Short mmCIF file of C-alpha atoms and ligand atoms in Angstrom, two decimals:
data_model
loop_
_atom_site.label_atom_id
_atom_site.label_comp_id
_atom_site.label_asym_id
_atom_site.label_seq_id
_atom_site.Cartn_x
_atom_site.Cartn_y
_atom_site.Cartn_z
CA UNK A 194 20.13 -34.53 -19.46
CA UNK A 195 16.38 -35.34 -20.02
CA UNK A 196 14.35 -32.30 -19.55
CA UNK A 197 11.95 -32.20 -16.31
CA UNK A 198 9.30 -30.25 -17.44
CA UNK A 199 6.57 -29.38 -15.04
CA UNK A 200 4.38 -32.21 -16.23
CA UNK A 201 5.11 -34.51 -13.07
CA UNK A 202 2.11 -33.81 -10.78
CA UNK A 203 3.99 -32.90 -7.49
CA UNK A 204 2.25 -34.53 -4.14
CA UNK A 205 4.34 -34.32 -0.76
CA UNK A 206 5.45 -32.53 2.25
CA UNK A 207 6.83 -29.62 3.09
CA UNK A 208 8.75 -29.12 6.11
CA UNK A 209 7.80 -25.03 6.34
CA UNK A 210 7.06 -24.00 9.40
CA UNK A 211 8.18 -21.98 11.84
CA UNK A 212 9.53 -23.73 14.91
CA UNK A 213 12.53 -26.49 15.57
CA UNK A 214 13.37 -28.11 11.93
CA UNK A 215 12.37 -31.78 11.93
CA UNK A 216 15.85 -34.39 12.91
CA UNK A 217 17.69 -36.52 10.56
CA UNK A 218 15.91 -39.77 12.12
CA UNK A 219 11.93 -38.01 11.54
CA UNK A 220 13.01 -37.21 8.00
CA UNK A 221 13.92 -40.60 7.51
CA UNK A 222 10.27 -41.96 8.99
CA UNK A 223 8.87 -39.64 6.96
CA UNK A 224 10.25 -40.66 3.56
CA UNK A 225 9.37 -44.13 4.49
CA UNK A 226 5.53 -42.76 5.81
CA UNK A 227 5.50 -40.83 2.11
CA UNK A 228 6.83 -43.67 0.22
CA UNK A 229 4.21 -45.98 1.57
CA UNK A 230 1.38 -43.34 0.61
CA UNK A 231 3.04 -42.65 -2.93
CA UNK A 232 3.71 -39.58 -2.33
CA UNK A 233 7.20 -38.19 -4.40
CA UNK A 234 8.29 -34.80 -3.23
CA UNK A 235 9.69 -34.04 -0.18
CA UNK A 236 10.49 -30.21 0.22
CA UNK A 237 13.36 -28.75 2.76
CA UNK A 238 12.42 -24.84 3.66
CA UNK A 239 12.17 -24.81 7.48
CA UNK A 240 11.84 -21.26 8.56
CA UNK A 241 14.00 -21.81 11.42
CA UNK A 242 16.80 -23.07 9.41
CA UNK A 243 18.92 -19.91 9.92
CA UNK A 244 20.93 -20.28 6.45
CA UNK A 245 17.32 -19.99 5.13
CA UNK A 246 15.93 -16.79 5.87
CA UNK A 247 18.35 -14.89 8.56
CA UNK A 248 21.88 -15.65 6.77
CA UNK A 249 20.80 -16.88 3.48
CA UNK A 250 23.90 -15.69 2.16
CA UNK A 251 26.24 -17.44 4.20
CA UNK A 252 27.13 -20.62 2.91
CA UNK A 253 25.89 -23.92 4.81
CA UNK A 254 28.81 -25.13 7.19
CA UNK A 255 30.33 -28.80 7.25
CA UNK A 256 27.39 -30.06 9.48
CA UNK A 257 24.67 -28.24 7.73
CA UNK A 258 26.53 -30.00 4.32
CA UNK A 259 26.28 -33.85 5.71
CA UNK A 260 22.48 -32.98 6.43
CA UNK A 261 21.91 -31.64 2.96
CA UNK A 262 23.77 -35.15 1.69
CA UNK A 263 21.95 -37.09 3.94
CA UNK A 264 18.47 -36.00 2.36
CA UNK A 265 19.61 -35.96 -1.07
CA UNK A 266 20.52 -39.77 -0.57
CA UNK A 267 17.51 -40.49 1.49
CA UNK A 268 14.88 -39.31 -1.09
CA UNK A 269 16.98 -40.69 -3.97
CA UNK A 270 17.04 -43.87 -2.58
CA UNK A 271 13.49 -44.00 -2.19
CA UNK A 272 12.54 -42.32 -5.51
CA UNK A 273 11.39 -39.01 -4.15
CA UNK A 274 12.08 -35.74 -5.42
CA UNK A 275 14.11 -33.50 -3.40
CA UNK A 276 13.54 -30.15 -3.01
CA UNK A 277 15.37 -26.91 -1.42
CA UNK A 278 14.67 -23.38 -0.73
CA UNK A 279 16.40 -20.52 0.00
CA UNK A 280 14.58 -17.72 1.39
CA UNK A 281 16.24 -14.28 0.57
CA UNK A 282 13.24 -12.26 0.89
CA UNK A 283 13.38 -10.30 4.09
CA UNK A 284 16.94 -8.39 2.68
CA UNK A 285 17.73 -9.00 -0.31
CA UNK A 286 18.42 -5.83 -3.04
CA UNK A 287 17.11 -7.37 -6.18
CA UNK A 288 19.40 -5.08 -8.08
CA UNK A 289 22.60 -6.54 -6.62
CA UNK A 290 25.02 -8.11 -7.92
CA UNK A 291 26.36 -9.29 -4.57
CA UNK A 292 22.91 -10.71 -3.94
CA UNK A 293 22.61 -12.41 -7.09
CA UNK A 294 25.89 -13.72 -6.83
CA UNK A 295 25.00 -15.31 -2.96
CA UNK A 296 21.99 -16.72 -4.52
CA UNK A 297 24.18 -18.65 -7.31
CA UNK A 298 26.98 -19.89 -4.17
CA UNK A 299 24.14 -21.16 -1.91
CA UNK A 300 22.53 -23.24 -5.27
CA UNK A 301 26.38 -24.14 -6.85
CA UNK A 302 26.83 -25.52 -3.08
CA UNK A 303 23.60 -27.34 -2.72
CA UNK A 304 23.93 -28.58 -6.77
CA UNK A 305 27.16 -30.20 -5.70
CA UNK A 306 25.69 -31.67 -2.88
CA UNK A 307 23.09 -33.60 -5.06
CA UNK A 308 20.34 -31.28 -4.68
CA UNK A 309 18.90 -30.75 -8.53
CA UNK A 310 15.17 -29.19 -7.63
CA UNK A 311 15.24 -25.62 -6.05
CA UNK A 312 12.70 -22.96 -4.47
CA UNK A 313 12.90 -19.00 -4.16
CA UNK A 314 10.60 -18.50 -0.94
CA UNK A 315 9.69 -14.76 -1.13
CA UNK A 316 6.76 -15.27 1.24
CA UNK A 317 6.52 -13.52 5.00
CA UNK A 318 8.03 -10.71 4.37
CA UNK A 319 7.80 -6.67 4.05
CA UNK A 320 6.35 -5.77 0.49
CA UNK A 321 8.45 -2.48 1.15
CA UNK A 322 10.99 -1.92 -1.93
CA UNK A 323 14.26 -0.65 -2.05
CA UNK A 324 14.78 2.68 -3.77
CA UNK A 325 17.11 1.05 -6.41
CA UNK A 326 14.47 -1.64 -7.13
CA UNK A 327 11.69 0.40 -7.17
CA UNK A 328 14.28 2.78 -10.10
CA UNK A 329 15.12 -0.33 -11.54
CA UNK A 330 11.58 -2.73 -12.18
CA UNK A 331 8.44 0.25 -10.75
CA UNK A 332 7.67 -3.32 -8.90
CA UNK A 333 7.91 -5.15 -6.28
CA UNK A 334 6.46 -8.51 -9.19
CA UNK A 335 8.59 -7.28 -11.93
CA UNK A 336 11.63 -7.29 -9.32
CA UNK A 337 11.29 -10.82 -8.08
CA UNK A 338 10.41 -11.83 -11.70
CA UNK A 339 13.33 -10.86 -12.98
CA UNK A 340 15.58 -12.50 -10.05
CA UNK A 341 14.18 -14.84 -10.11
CA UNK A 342 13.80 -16.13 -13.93
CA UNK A 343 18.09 -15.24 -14.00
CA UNK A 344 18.69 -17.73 -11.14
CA UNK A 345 16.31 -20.46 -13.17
CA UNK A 346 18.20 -19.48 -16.15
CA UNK A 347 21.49 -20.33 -14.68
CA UNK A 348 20.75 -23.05 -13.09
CA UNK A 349 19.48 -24.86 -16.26
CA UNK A 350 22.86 -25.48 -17.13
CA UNK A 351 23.31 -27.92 -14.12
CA UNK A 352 20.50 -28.92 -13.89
CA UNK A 353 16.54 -29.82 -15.44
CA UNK A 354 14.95 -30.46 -12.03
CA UNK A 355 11.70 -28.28 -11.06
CA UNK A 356 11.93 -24.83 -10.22
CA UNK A 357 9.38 -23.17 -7.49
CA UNK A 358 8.92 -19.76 -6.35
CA UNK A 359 6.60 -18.94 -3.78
CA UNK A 360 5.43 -15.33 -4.46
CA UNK A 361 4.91 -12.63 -1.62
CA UNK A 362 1.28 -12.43 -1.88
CA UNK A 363 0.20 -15.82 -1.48
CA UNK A 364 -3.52 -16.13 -0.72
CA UNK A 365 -6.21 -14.39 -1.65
CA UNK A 366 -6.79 -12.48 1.72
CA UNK A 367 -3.21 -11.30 0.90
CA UNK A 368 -4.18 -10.16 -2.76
CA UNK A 369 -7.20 -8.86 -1.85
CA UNK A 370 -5.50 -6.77 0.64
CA UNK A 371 -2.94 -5.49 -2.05
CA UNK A 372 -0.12 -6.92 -0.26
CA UNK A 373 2.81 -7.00 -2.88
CA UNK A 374 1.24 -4.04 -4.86
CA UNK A 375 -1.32 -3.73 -7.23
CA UNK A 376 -1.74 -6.13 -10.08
CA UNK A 377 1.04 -7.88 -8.16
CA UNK A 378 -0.15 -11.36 -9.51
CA UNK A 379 -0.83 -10.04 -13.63
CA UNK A 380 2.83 -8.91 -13.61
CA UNK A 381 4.20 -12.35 -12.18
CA UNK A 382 2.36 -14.27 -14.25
CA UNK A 383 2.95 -12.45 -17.28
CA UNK A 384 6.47 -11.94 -16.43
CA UNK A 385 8.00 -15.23 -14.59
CA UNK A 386 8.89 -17.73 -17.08
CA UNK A 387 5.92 -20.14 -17.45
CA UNK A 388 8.25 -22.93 -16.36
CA UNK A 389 8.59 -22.03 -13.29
CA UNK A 390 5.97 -23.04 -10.80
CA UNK A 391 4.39 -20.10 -8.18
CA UNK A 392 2.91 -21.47 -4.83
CA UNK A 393 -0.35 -20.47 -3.38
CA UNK A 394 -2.13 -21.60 0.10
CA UNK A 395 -5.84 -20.90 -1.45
CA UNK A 396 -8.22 -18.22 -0.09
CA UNK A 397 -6.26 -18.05 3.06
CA UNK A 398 -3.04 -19.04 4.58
CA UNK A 399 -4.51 -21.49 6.14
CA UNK A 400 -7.78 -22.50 3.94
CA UNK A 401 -10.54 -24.33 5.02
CA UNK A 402 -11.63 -25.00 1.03
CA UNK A 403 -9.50 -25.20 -1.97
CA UNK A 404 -12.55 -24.72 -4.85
CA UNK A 405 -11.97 -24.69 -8.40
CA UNK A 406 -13.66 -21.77 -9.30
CA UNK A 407 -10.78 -19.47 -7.75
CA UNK A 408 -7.93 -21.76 -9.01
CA UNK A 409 -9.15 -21.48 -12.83
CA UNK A 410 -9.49 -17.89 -11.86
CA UNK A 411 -6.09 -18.23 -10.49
CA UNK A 412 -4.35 -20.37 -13.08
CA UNK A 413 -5.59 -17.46 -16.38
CA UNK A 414 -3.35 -14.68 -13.91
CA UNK A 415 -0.77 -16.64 -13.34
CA UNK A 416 -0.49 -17.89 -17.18
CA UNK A 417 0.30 -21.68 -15.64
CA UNK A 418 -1.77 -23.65 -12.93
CA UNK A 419 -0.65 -22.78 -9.60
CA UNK A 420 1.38 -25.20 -7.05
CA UNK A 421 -0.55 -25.72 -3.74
CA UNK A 422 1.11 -25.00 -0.76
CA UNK A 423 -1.04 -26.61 1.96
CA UNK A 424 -1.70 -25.27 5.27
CA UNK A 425 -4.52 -27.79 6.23
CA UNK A 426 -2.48 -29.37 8.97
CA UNK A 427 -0.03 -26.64 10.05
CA UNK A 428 0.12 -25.62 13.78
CA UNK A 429 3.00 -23.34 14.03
CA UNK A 430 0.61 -20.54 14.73
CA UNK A 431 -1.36 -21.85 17.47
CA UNK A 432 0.52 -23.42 20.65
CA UNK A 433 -2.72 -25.19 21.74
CA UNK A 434 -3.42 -27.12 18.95
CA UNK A 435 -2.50 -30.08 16.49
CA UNK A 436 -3.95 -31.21 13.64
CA UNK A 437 -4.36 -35.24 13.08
CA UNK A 438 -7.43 -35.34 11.17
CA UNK A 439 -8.27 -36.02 7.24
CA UNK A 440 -7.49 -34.44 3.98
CA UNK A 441 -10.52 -32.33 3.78
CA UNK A 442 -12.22 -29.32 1.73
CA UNK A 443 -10.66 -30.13 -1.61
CA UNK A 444 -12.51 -31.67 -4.32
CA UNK A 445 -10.83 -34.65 -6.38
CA UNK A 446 -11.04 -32.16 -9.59
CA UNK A 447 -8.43 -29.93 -7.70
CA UNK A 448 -5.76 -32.55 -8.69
CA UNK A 449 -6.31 -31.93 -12.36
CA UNK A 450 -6.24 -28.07 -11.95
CA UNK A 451 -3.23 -27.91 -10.25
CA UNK A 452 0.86 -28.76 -10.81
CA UNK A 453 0.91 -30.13 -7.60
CA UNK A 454 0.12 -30.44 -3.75
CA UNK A 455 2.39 -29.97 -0.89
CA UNK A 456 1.50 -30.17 2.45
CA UNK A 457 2.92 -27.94 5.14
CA UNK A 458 1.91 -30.03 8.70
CA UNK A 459 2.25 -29.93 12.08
CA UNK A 460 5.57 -28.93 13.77
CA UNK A 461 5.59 -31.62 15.62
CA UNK A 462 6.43 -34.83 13.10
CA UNK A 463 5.22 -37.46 14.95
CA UNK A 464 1.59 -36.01 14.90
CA UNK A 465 1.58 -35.98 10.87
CA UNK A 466 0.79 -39.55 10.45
CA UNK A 467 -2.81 -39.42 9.78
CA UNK A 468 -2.39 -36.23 7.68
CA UNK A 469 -0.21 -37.68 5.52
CA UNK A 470 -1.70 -41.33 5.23
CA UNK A 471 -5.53 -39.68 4.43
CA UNK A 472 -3.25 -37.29 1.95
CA UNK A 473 -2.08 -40.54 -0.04
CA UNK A 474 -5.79 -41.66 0.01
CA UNK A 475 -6.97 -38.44 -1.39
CA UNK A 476 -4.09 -38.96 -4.23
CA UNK A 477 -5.16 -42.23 -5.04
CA UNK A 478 -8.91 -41.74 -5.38
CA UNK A 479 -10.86 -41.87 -8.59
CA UNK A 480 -13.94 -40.86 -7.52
CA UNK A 481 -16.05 -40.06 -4.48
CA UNK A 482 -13.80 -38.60 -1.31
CA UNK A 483 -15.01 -39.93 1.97
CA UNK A 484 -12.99 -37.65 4.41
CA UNK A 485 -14.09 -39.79 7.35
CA UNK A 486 -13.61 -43.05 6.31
CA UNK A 487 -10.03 -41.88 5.32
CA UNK A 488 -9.43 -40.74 8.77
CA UNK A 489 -11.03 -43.81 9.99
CA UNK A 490 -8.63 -45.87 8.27
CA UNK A 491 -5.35 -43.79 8.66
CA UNK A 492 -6.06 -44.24 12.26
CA UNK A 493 -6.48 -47.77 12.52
CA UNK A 494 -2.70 -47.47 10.96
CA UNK A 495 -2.09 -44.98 13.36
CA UNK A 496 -3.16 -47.49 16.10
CA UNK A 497 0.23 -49.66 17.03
CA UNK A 498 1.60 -46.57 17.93
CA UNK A 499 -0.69 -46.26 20.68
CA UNK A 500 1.07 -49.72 22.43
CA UNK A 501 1.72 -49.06 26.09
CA UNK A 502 3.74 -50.50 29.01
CA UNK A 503 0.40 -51.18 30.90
CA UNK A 504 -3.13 -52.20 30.31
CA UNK A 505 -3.88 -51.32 26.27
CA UNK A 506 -5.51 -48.58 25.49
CA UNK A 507 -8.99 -48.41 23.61
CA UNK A 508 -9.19 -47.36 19.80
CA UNK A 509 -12.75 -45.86 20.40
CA UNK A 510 -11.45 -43.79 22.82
CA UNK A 511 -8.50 -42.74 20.64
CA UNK A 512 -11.10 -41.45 18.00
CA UNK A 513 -12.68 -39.03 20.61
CA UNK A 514 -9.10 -38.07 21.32
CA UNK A 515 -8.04 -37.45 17.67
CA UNK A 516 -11.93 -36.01 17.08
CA UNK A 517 -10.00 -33.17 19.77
CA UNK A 518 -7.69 -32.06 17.64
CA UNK A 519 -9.03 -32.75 14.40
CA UNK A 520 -8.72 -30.26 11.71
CA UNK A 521 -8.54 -26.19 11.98
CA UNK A 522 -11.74 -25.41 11.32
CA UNK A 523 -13.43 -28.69 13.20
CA UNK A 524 -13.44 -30.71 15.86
CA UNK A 525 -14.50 -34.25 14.52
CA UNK A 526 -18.01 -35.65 15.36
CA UNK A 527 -16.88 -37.69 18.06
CA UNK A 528 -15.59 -34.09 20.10
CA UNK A 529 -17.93 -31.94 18.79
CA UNK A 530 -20.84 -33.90 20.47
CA UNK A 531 -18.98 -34.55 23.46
CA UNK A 532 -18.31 -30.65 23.86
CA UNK A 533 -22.06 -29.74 22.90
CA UNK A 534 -23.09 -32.30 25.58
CA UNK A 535 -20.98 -31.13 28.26
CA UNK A 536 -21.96 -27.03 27.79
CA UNK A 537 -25.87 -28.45 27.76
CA UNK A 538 -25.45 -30.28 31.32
CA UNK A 539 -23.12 -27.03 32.77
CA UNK A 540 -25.35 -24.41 30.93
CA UNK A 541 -28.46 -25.66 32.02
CA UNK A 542 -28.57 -24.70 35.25
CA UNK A 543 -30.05 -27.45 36.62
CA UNK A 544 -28.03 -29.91 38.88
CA UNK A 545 -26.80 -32.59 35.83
CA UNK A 546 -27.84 -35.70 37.69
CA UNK A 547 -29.55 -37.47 35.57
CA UNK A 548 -28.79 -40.43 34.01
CA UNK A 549 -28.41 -38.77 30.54
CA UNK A 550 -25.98 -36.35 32.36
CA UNK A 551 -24.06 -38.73 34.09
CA UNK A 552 -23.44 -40.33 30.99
CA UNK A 553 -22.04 -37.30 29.26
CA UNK A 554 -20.02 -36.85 32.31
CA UNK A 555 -18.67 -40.38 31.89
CA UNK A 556 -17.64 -40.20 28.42
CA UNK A 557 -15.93 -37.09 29.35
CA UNK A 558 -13.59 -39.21 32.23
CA UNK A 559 -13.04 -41.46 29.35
CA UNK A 560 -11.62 -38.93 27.63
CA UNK A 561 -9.81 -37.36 30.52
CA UNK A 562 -8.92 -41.04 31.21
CA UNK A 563 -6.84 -41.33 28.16
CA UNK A 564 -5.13 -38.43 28.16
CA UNK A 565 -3.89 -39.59 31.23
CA UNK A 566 -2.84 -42.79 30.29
CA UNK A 567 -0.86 -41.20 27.10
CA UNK A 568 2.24 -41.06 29.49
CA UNK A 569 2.53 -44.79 29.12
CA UNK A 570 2.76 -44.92 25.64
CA UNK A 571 6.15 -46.58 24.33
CA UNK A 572 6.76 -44.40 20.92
CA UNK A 573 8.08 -41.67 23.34
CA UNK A 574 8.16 -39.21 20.06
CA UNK A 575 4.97 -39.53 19.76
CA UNK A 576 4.02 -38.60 23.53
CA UNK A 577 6.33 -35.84 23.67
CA UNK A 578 4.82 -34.12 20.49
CA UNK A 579 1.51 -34.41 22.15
CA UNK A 580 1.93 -33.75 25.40
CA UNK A 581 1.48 -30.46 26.15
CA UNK A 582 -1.74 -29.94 24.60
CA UNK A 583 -2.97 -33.69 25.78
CA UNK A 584 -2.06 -31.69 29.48
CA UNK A 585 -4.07 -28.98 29.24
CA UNK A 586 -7.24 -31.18 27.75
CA UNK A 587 -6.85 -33.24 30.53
CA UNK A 588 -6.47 -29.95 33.09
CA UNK A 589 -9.55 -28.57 31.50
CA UNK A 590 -11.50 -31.70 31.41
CA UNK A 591 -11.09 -32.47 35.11
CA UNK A 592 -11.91 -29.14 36.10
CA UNK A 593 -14.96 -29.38 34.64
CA UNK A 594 -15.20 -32.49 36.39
CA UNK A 595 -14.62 -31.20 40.06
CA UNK A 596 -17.39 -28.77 39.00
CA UNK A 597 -19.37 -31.94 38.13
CA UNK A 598 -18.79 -33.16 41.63
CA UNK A 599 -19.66 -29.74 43.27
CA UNK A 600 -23.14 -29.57 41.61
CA UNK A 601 -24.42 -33.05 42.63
CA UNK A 602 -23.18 -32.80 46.24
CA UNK A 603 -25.97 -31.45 48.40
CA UNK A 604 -23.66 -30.80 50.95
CA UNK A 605 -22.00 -28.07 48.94
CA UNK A 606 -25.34 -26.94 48.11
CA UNK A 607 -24.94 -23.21 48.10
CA UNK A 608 -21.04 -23.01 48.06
CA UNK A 609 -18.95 -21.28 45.86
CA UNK A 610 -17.44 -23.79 43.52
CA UNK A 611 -13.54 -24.05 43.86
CA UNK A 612 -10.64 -26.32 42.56
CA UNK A 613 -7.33 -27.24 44.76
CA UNK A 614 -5.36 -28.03 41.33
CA UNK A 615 -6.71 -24.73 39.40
CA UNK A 616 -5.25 -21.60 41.19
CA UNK A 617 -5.69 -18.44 40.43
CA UNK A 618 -2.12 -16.94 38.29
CA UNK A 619 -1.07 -20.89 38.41
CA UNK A 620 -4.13 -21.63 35.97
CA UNK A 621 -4.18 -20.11 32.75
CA UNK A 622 -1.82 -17.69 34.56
CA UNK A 623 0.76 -15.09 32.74
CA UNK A 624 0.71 -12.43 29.62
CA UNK A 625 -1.04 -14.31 27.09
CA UNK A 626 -4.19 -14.52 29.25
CA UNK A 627 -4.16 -11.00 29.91
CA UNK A 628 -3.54 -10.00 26.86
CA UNK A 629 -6.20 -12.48 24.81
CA UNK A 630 -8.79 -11.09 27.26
CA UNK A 631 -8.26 -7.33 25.80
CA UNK A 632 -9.94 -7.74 22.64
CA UNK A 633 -12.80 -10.08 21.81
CA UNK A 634 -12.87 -12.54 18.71
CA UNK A 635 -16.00 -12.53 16.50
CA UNK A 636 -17.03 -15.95 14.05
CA UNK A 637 -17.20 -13.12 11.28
CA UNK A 638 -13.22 -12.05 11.75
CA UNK A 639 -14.15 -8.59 13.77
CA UNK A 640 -12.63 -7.61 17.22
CA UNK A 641 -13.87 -5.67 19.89
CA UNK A 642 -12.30 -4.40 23.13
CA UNK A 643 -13.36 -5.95 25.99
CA UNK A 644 -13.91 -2.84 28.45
CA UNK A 645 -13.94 -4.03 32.27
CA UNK A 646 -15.89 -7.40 30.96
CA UNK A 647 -18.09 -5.40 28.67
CA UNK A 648 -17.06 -5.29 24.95
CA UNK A 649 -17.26 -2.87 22.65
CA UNK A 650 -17.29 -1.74 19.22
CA UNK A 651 -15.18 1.11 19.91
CA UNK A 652 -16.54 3.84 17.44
CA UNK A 653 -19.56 2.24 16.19
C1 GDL B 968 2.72 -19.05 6.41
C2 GDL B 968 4.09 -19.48 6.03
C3 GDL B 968 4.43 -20.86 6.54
C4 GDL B 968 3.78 -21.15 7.89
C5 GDL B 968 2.29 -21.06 7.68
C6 GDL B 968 1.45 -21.38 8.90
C7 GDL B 968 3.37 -19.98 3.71
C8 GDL B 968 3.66 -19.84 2.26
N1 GDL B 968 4.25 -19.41 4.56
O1 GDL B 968 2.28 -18.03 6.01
O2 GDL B 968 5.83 -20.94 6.64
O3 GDL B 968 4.13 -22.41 8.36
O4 GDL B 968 1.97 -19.74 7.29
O5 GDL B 968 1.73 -20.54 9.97
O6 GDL B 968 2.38 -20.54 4.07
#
């Protein structure tokens, strides 16, 4: 068997995230989407996924079996690397026998099934030890270190493929935090055969920047470069948003610090196309990384998805559209100036009637415009993924709009401004509301409650 060491520079996806697992047929399209990119590792660890996390130790079922198969042949056939995780984390006794035996089962039944790469997830969950660990290792690194290196042991008798753990402090919020226990990272990295590669998302989970500085930092703890998990594009944690802009916030140099990237997207697969093309641009590079002009280009790919049964739609306005839900930290240009524009016409007191106003008010129909017209689109998929949020940019767009309409009337000169679609407890109606209005978010990270409208600091 020729050894795999980790010399292969890993680049692909991740499907990671909480939420509905992707379906056989998206898997497929995106093997095809990575393939096309040159991208070669495609990573199964869906949180979701109950054999996973929630009955790890229960072997996967006849069904669950045929899917494994099904992605073993698909990235085979199409040269990519296959990877699977098992996630053990939230109840496993590391001093088990039981437990290290369920670990081997789960891997003999996956090794038989074709799968030759594996992962040990160990992230999102309690640092909390067991007493017999705690006896056993004095911590909660040494623990996993020492599970973990047995399982890679044993499996190198079937098989050479990669081996990835991704440790339970992950980021540097996490470490910083001492999440996992102190010196939780020196005693991995001195401990976990070098071999083996150990996942981190950067200074957060979900990092804006991935600088070199902290990964050379990163790489003399850890005894090995790290593997990046990337959270760039992942939306499991916010229901509003997606994210369908470019690879952005990590220099070219990162590629030659690290064993790999992985990106962890958007829930929803259809959304990941731009993601994923302006990913393989970023791999290919040799030098200088326009961000924008890979977006630019990964949606004029993008574009023939956008067909519709009616009139066509117009690319410009698709690049406001994507500009909406462009990256985490960002709008894109094209939003960002629409949204300044429309708060300077409704903040300026002043009746926006202008013509400078009006045209702010028209690109923002265009936008609404669109959003409307999504409905017509024929790549269902992609409509469905989108929908919800493209509903509530739309709601919130036309409100504005009615408001629009209000101001410039002189015969409502003097009215209170109200809206027949946007009801009180029908609009932005229920819990969440409630409860987001409690406590008050700061740009520095802080909260304060919000005390009958008023906020406060509480003690200080
Ligand atoms: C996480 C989870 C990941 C999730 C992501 C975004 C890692 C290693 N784990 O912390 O499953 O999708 O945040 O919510 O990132």
């Amino acid at each position: 068997m020729t050894p795999d060491l980790p010399s292969q520079f890993l680049s692909g996806v991740i499907e990671g995230f909480y939420g509905p697992p992707w379906s056989p047929a998206e898997r497929c399209q995106l093997w095809d989407w990575m393939v096309r990119s040159g991208l070669n590792t495609y990573f199964y660890g869906p949180k979701d996924d109950l054999h996973q996390r929630a009955i790890w130790r229960e072997p996967y079922g006849e069904a669950g079996l045929r899917e494994v198969k099904d992605a073993v042949d698909g990235c085979r056939s199409r040269g990519l690397r296959l990877v699977y995780a098992c996630s053990p984390g939230l109840d496993v006794t590391y001093s088990d026998a039981v437990d290290a035996q369920a670990i081997r089962v789960r891997f003999t039944q996956l090794m038989e099934a074709g799968v030759r790469d594996f992962c040990i997830l160990l992230d999102d969950i309690p640092d909390a030890m067991r007493p017999a660990d705690l006896a056993r290792w004095g911590s909660l690194a040494a623990a996993q270190a020492a599970w973990v290196n047995e399982v890679y042991q044993w499996s190198r008798s079937s098989t050479r493929g990669r081996f990835l753990v991704c440790p339970t402090p992950y980021c540097g919020r996490m470490v910083a935090a001492r999440h996992g226990g102190e010196g939780y990272l020196e005693i991995l990295g001195r401990e976990l055969l070098t071999e083996i590669d150990i996942f981190w998302t950067g200074p957060e989970i979900i990092s804006e920047r991935l600088d070199l500085e902290p990964i050379d930092r990163l790489t003399r703890i850890l005894r090995r470069p790290p593997l990046i998990w990337d959270n760039l594009f992942a939306n499991d944690y916010d229901g509003r948003r997606f994210f369908c802009g470019p690879y952005a916030g990590r220099p070219l140099a990162l590629k030659g610090a690290v064993r790999g990237i992985l990106l962890n997207p958007n829930t929803e697969f259809p959304l990941n196309f731009v993601p994923i093309h302006s990913f393989g641009d970023y791999l290919a590079a040799g030098e200088g990384w326009d961000a924008r002009a890979s977006f630019m280009a990964g949606l004029r790919a993008w574009w023939p998805h956008f067909a519709t049964v009616g009139n066509p739609l117009d690319f410009a306005d698709l690049v406001t559209f994507a500009d909406a839900f462009y990256l985490p930290y960002e709008e894109g240009p094209e939003a960002d100036a629409l949204a300044r524009d429309i708060a300077r016409c409704l903040g300026s007191g002043r009746i926006p009637d202008d013509p400078e106003s009006l045209a702010v008010r028209a690109r923002m129909l265009r936008l609404k415009e669109f959003c409307a017209r999504l409905v017509d689109l024929t790549d269902r998929g992609l409509f469905h993924a989108c929908h919800r949020r493209v509903w509530e940019l739309r709601e919130e767009l036309d409100l504005i709009d009615r408001w629009w309409a209000h101001r410039i009337d002189p015969t409502r000169e003097g009215h209170p401004f109200e809206s027949d679609f946007h009801r009180p407890k029908t609009y932005r109606g229920g819990l969440v509301p409630r409860l987001q209005s409690l406590l008050k978010p700061f740009p520095d990270g802080h909260f304060e409650a919000v005390v009958a409208g008023v906020s406060t600091g509480g003690d200080s």
